[in-house]
Coordinates of C-alpha atoms and ligand atoms in Angstrom, one line a residue:
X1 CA 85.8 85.0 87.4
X2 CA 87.2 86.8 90.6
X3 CA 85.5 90.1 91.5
X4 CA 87.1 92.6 92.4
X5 CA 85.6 94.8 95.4
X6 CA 88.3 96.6 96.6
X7 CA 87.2 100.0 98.0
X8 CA 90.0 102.3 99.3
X9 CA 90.6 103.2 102.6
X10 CA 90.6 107.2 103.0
X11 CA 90.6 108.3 106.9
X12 CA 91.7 111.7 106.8
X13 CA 90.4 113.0 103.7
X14 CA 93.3 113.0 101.7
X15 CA 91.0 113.1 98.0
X16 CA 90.1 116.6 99.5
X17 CA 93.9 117.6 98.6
X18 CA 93.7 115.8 95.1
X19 CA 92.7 117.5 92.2
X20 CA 89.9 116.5 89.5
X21 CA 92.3 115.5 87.6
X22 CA 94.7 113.6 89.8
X23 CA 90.6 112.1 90.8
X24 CA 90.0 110.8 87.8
X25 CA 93.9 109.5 86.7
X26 CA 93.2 107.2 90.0
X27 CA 90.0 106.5 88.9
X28 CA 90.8 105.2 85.6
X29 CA 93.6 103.4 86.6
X30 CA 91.6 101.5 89.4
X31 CA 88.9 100.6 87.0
X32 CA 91.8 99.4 84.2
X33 CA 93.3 97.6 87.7
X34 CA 89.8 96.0 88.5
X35 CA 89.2 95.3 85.0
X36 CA 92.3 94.0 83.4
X37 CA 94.2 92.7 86.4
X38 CA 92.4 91.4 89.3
X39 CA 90.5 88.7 87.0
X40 CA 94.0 86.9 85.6
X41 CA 97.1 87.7 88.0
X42 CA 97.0 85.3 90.4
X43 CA 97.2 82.6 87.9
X44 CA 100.0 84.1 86.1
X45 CA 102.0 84.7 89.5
X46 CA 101.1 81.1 90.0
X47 CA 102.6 79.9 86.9
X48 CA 105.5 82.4 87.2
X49 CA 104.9 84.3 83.8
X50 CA 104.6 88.0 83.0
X51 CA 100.7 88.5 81.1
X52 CA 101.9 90.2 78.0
X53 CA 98.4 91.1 77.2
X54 CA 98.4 94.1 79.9
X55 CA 101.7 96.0 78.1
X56 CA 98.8 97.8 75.3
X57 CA 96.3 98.8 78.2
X58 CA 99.6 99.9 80.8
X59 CA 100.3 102.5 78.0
X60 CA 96.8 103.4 77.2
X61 CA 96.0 104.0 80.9
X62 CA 99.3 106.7 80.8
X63 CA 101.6 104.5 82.9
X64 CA 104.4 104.9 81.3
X65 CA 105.8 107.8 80.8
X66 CA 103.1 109.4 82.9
X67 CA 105.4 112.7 83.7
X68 CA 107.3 112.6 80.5
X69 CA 105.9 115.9 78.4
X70 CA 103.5 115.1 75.8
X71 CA 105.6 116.2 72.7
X72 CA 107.6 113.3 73.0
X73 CA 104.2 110.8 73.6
X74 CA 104.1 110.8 77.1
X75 CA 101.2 111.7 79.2
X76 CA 102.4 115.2 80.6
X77 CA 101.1 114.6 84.1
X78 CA 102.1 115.8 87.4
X79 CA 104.0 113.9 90.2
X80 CA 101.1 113.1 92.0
X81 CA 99.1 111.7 89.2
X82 CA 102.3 109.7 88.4
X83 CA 101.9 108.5 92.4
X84 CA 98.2 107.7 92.1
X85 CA 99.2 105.5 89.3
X86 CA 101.7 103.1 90.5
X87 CA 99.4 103.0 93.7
X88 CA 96.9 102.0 92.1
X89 CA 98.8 99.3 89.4
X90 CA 100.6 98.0 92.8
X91 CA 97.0 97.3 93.8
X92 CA 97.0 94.6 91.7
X93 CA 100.2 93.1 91.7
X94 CA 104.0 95.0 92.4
X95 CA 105.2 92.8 89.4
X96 CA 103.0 94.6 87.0
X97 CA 103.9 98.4 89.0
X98 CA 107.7 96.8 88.1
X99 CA 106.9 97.4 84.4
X100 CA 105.4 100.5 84.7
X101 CA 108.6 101.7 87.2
X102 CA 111.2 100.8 85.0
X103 CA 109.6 101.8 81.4
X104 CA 108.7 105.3 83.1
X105 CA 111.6 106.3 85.6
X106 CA 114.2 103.6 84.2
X107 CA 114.1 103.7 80.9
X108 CA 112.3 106.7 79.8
X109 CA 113.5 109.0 82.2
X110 CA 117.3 108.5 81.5
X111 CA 116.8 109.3 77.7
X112 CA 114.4 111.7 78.1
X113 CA 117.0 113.7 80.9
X114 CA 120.4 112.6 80.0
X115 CA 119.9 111.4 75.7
X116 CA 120.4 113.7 72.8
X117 CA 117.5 115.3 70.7
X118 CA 117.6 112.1 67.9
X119 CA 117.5 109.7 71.2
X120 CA 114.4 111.1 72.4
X121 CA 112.9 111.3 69.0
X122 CA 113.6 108.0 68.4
X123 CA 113.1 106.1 71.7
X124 CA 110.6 108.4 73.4
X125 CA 107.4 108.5 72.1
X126 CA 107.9 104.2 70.9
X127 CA 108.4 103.7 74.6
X128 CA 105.2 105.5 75.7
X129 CA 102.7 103.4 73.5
X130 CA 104.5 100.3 74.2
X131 CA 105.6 99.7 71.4
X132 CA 109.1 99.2 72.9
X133 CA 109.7 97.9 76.2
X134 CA 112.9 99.0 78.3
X135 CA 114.8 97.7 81.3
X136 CA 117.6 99.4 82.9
X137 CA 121.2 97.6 84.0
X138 CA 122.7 98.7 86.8
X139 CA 123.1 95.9 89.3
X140 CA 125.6 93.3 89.0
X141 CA 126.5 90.2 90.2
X142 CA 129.7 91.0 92.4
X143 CA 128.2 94.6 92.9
X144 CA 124.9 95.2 94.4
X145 CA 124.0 98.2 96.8
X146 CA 127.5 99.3 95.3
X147 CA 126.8 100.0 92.6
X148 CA 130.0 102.2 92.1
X149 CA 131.9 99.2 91.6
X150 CA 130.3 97.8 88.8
X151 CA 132.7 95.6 86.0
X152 CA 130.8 96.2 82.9
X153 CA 132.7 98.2 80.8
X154 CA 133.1 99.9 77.3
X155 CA 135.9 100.6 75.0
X156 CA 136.5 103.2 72.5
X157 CA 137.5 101.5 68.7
X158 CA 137.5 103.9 67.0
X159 CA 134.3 105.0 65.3
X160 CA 132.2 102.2 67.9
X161 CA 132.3 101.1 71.5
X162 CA 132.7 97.4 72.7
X163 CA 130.5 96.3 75.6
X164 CA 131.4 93.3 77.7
X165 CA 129.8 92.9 81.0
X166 CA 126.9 91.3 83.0
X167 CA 124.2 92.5 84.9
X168 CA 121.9 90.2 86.9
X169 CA 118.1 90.9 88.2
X170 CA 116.7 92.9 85.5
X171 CA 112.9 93.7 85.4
X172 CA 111.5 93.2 82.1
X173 CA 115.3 91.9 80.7
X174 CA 114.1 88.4 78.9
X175 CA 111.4 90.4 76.7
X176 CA 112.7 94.1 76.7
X177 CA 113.4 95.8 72.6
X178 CA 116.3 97.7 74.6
X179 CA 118.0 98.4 77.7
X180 CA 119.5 101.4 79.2
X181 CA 122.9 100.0 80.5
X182 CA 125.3 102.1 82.8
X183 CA 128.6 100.9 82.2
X184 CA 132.3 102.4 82.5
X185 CA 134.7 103.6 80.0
X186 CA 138.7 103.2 80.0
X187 CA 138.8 106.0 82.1
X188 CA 136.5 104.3 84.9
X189 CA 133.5 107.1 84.2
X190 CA 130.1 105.7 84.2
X191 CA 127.9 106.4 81.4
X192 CA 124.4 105.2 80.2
X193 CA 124.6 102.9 76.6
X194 CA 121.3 102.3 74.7
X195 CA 121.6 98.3 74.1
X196 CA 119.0 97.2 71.3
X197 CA 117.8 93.4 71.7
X198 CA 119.2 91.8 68.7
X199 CA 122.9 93.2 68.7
X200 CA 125.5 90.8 67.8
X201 CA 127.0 89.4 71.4
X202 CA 123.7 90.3 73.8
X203 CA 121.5 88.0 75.3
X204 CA 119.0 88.2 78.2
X205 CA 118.2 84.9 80.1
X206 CA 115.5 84.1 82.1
X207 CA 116.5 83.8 86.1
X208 CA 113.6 81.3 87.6
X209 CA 112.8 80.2 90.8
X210 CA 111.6 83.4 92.1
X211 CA 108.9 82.7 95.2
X212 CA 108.5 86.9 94.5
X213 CA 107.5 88.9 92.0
X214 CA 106.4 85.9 90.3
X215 CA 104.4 87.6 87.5
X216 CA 106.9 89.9 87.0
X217 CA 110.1 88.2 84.0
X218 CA 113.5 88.9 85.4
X219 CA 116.9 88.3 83.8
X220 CA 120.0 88.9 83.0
X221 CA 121.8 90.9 80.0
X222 CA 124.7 89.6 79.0
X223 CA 127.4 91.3 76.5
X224 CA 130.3 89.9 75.4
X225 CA 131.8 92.1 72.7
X226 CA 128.9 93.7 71.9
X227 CA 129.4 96.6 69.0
X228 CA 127.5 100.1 70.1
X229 CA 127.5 102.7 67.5
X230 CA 128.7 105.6 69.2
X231 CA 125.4 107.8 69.0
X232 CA 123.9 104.9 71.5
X233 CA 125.6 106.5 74.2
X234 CA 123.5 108.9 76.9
X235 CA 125.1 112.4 76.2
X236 CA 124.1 114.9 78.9
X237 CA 125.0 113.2 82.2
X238 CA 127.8 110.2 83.2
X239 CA 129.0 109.4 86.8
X240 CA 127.4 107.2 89.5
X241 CA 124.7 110.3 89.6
X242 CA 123.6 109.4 86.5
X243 CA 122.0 106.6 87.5
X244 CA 120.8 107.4 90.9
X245 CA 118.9 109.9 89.8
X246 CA 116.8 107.9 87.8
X247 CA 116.3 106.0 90.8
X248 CA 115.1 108.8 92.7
X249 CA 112.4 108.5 90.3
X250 CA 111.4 105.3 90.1
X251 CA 111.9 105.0 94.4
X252 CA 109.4 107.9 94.6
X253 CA 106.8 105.7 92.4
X254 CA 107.5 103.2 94.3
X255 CA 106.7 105.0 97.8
X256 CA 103.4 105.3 96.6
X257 CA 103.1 101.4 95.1
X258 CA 103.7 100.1 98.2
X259 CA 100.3 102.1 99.8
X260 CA 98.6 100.4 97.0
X261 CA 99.4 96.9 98.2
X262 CA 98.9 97.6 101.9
X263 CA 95.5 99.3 101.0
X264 CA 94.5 95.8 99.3
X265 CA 95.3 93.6 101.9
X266 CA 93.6 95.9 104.8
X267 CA 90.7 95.9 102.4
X268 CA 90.3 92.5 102.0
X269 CA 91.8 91.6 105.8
X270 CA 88.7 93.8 107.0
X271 CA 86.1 92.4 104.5
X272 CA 87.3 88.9 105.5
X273 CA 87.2 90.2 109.9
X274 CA 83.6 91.1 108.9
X275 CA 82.2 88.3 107.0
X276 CA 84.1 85.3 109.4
X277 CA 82.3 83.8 112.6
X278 CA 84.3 82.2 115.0
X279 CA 83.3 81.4 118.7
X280 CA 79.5 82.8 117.7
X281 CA 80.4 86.2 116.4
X282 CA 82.3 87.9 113.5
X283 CA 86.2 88.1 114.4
X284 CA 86.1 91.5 113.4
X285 CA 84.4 92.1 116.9
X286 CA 87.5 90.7 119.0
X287 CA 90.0 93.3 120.2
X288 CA 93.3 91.4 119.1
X289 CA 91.9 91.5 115.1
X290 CA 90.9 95.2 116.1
X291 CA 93.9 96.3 117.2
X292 CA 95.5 95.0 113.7
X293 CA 93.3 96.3 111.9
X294 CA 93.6 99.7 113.5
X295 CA 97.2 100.0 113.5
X296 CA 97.0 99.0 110.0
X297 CA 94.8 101.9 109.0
X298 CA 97.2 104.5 110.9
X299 CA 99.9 103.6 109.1
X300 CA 98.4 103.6 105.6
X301 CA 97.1 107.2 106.6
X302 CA 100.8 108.2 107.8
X303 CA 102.5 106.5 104.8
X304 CA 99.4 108.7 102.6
X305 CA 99.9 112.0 104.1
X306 CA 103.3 111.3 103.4
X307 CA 103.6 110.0 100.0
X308 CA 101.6 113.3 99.2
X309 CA 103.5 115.6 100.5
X310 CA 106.5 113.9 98.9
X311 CA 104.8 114.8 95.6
X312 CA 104.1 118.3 95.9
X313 CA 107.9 118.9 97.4
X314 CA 109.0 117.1 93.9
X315 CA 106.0 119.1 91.2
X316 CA 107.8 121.8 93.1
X317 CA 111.5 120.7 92.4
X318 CA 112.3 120.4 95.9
X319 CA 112.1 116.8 97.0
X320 CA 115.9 115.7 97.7
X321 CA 117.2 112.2 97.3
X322 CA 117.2 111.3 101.5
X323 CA 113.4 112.5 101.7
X324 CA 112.4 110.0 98.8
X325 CA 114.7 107.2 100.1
X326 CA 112.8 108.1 103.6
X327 CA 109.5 106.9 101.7
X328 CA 110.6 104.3 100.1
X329 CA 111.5 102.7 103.6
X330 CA 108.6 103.5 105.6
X331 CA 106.0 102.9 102.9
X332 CA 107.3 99.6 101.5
X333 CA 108.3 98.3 105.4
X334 CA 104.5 99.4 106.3
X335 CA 103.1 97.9 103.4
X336 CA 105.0 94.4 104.1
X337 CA 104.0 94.9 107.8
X338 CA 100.9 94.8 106.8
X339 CA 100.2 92.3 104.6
X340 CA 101.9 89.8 107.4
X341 CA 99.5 90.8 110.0
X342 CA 96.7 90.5 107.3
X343 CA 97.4 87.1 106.3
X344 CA 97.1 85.8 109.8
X345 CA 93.7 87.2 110.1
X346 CA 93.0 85.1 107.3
X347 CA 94.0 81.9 108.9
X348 CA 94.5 79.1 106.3
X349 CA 92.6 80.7 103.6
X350 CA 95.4 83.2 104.2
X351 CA 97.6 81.1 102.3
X352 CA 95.7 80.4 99.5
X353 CA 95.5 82.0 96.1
X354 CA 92.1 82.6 96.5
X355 CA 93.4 86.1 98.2
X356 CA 95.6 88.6 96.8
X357 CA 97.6 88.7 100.7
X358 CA 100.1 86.4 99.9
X359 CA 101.2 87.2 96.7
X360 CA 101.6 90.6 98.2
X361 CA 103.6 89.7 101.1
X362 CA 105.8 87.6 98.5
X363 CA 106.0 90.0 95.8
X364 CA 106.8 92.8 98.8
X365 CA 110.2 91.1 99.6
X366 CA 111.4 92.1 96.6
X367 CA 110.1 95.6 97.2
X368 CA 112.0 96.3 99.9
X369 CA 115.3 94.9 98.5
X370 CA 115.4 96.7 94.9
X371 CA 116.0 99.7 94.4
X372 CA 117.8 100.0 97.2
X373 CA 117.7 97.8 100.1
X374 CA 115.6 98.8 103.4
X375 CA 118.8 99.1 105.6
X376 CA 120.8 101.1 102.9
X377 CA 118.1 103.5 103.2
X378 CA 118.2 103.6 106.9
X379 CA 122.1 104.5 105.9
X380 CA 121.3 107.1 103.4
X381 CA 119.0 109.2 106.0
X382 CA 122.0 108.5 108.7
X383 CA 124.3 110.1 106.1
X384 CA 122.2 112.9 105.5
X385 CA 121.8 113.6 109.5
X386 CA 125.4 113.1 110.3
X387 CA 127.3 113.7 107.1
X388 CA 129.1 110.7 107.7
X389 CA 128.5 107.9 105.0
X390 CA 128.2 104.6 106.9
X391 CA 128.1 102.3 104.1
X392 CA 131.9 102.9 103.0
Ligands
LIG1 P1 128.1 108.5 96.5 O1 129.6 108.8 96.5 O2 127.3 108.8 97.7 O3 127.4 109.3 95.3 C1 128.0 109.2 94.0 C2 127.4 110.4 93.2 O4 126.0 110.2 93.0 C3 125.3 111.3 93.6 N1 124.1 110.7 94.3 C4 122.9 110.9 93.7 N2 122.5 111.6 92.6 C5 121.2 111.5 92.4 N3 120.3 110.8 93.1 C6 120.7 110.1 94.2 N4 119.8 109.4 94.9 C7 122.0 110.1 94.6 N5 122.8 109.5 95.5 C8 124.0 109.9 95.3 C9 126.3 111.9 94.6 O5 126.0 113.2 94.9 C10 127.6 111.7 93.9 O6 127.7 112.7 92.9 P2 129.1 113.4 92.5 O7 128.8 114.4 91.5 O8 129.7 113.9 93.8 O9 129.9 112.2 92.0 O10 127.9 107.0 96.0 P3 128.3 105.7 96.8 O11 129.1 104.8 95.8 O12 128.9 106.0 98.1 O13 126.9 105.0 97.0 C11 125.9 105.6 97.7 C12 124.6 104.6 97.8 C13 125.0 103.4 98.6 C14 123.6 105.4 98.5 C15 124.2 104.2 96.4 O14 125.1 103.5 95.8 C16 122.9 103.4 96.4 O15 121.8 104.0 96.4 N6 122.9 102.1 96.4 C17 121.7 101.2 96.2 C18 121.7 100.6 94.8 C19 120.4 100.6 94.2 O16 119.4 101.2 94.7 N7 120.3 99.8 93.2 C20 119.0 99.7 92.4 C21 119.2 99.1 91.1 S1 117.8 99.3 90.0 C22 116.6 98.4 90.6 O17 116.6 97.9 91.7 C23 115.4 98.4 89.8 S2 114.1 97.5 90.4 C24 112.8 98.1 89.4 C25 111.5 97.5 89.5 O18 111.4 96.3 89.1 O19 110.6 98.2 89.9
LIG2 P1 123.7 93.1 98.5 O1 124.2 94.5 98.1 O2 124.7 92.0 98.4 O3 123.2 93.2 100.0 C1 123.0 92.1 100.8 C2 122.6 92.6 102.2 O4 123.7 93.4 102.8 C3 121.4 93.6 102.2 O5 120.6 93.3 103.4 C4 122.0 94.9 102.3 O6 121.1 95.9 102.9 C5 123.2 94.7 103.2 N1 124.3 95.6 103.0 C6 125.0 95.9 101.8 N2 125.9 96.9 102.0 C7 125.8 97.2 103.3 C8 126.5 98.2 104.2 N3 127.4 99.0 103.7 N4 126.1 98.3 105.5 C9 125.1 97.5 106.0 N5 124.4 96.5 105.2 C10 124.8 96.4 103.9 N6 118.6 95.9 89.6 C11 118.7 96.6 88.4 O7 119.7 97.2 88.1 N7 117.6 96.7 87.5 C12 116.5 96.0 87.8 O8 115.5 96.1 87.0 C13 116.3 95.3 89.0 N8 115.2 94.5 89.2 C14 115.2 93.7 90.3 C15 114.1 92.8 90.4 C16 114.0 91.9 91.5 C17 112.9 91.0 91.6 C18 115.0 91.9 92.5 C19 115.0 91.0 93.6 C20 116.1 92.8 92.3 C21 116.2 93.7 91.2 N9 117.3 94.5 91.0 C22 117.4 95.2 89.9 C23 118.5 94.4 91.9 C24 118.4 95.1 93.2 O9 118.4 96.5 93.0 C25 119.4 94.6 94.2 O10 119.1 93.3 94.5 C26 119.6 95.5 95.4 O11 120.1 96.7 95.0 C27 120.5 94.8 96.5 O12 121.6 94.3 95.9 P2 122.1 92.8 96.2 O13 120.9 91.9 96.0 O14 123.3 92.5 95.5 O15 122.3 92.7 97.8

């Protein structure tokens, strides 16, 4: 069995602005990580399936749902902790962080801040043990970064709604109990609809040939005609805000993910420096592997400093949308940076699925495309410069 001997890289002290309790959240989700994840992953990204098996210990561990408030199941932790988390689950793999993203910030977030009192009642505290797993619809196949456009519609019959639609790329979609769907009514008004698996006219196929995010299940969801009672629909929040805001959420979770893989591939790209003799001494003594390995330790420590800060602007309430998207960019271009430079160190064992550098560099591709590509938020920080959206 693989061992796991990832130790993190900490240069300027940053557990001194942690608390015990943000400590020991990390801890136990490194340990779970080392434990649960390292050992089986890279066979399940080689074979291109999701393991199942880690849903129970994701919900034990408080990973979804980690900011939602207790009363309603989840784990009533602060932004940081929530951070430390998806760091430390992207550690292992960003297909198994995916999960944890959309069932906390895509899923549970929506019904938790825009769903009635039953809806949370219902949903909420199912979602948090894993006893239901979510994925959230918003892209589409003619509409991508705009997601404005979107086609999937509902109409009002009466005392139901009919759904018809498609949405493509869906994390978690072929195996997901519901989905949070944003969709637009007569009017053209977007709303969020709760879709249950298992409603006449929905189906969720399986897209395949991913070369990312292999260990991750993707798919589409489909509705042609598809009856919604009318108390499925989100009730305190429609327009394209609605679901932006979620991803404000799940791109702050994300910002910190993305240190967790770069931290893994500078751990193992160092250990590897060390340990390899070439031309009579350890590479790790040549300036070129040097200089990679230093620059890669700056910019984890910049992409820290500023993940954290990040997450006390948002326990505070003050984070806005262009800082987060600012995050997102930097941390998930660093972290991809990063793992390219540390495969090469590698050489041909680089390649090889006896290191977690590939898979990261290939599961990282995907990072920087979803929720929201890396040059639309280049765009969204030029907007909030200039007040002049470039994208339209
Ligand atoms: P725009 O006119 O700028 O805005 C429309 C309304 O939305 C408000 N708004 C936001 N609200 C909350 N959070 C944000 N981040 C917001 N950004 C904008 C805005 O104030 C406005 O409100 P109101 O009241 O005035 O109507 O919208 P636009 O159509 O021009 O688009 C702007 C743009 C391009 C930035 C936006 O569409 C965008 O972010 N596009 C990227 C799409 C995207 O990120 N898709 C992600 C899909 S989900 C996913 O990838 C999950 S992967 C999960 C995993 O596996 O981990
Ligand atoms: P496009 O929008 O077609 O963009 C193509 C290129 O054009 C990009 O480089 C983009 O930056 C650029 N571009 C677009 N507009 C402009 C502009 N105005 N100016 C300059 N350049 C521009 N979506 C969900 O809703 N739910 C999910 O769970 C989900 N999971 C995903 C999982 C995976 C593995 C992947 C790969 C994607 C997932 N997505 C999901 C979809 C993801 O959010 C979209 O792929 C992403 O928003 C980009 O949309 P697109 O692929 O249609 O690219």
């Amino acid at each position: 069995m693989k061992q796991d001997v990832f130790q993190a890289p900490d240069y300027y002290r940053i557990d001194d602005l942690l608390t015990e309790e943000h400590k020991l959240v990390r801890d136990t989700t490194r340990t779970w990580v080392k434990k649960e994840v390292t050992p089986i992953i890279e066979s399940y990204a080689q074979k291109a399936l999701f393991p199942k098996q880690l849903l129970s210990g994701l919900a034990t561990i408080g990973a979804f749902g980690p900011y939602i408030p207790e009363s309603y199941g989840g784990a009533g932790l602060d932004q940081i902790s929530y951070g430390l988390i998806m760091q430390e689950i992207e550690r292992g793999d960003s297909g198994i962080r995916s999960t944890a993203s959309v069932q906390s910030s895509l899923v549970m977030y929506p019904i938790f801040a825009y769903g009635s009192e039953e809806q949370k009642q219902k949903y909420l505290p199912k979602l948090a043990s894993g006893g239901l797993i979510g994925c959230f619809g918003l892209t589409e196949p003619n509409h991508g970064s705009n997601p404005g456009g979107m086609e999937t519609n509902f109409k009002d019959k009466g005392d139901h709604y009919v759904l018809n639609g498609a949405k493509m790329w869906i994390s978690n979609a072929p195996f997901a109990d519901v989905a949070v769907v944003w969709a637009k009514n007569e009017e053209g008004r977007i709303h969020g609809i709760i879709v249950e698996r298992g409603m006449e006219g929905f189906t969720t196929p399986e897209t395949h040939n991913k070369w990312s995010l292999r260990a991750s299940a993707t798919g589409e969801l489909i509705f042609d005609n598809v009856k919604i009672p009318k108390e499925h629909i989100l009730p305190h929040k429609s327009g394209l805000g609605a679901p932006l805001g979620c991803l404000d959420s799940a791109r702050y979770g994300i910002a910190w993910g993305a240190i967790g893989a770069a931290m893994d591939c500078y751990d193992t790209a160092l250990r590897y420096a060390q340990e390899r003799i070439q031309f009579g001494k350890p590479i790790a003594g040549t300036q070129l592997q040097q200089k990679k390995l230093a620059e890669m330790l700056t910019e984890i420590t910049k992409a820290q400093l500023l993940a954290w800060r990040l997450g006390t602007l948002k326990n505070e309430g003050k984070a806005t949308s262009a800082q987060i998207s600012m995050a997102k960019r930097n941390n998930v271009a660093m972290a991809l940076q990063i793992a390219r430079e540390a495969r090469q160190m590698l050489g041909a064992m680089g390649i090889t699925g006896d290191f977690s550098i590939m898979r990261h560099m290939m599961n990282l591709e995907s990072v920087i495309t979803y929720e929201g590509t890396h040059d639309i938020h280049l765009l969204i920080t030029g907007m909030d410069i200039t007040g002049i959206a470039a994208f339209k």
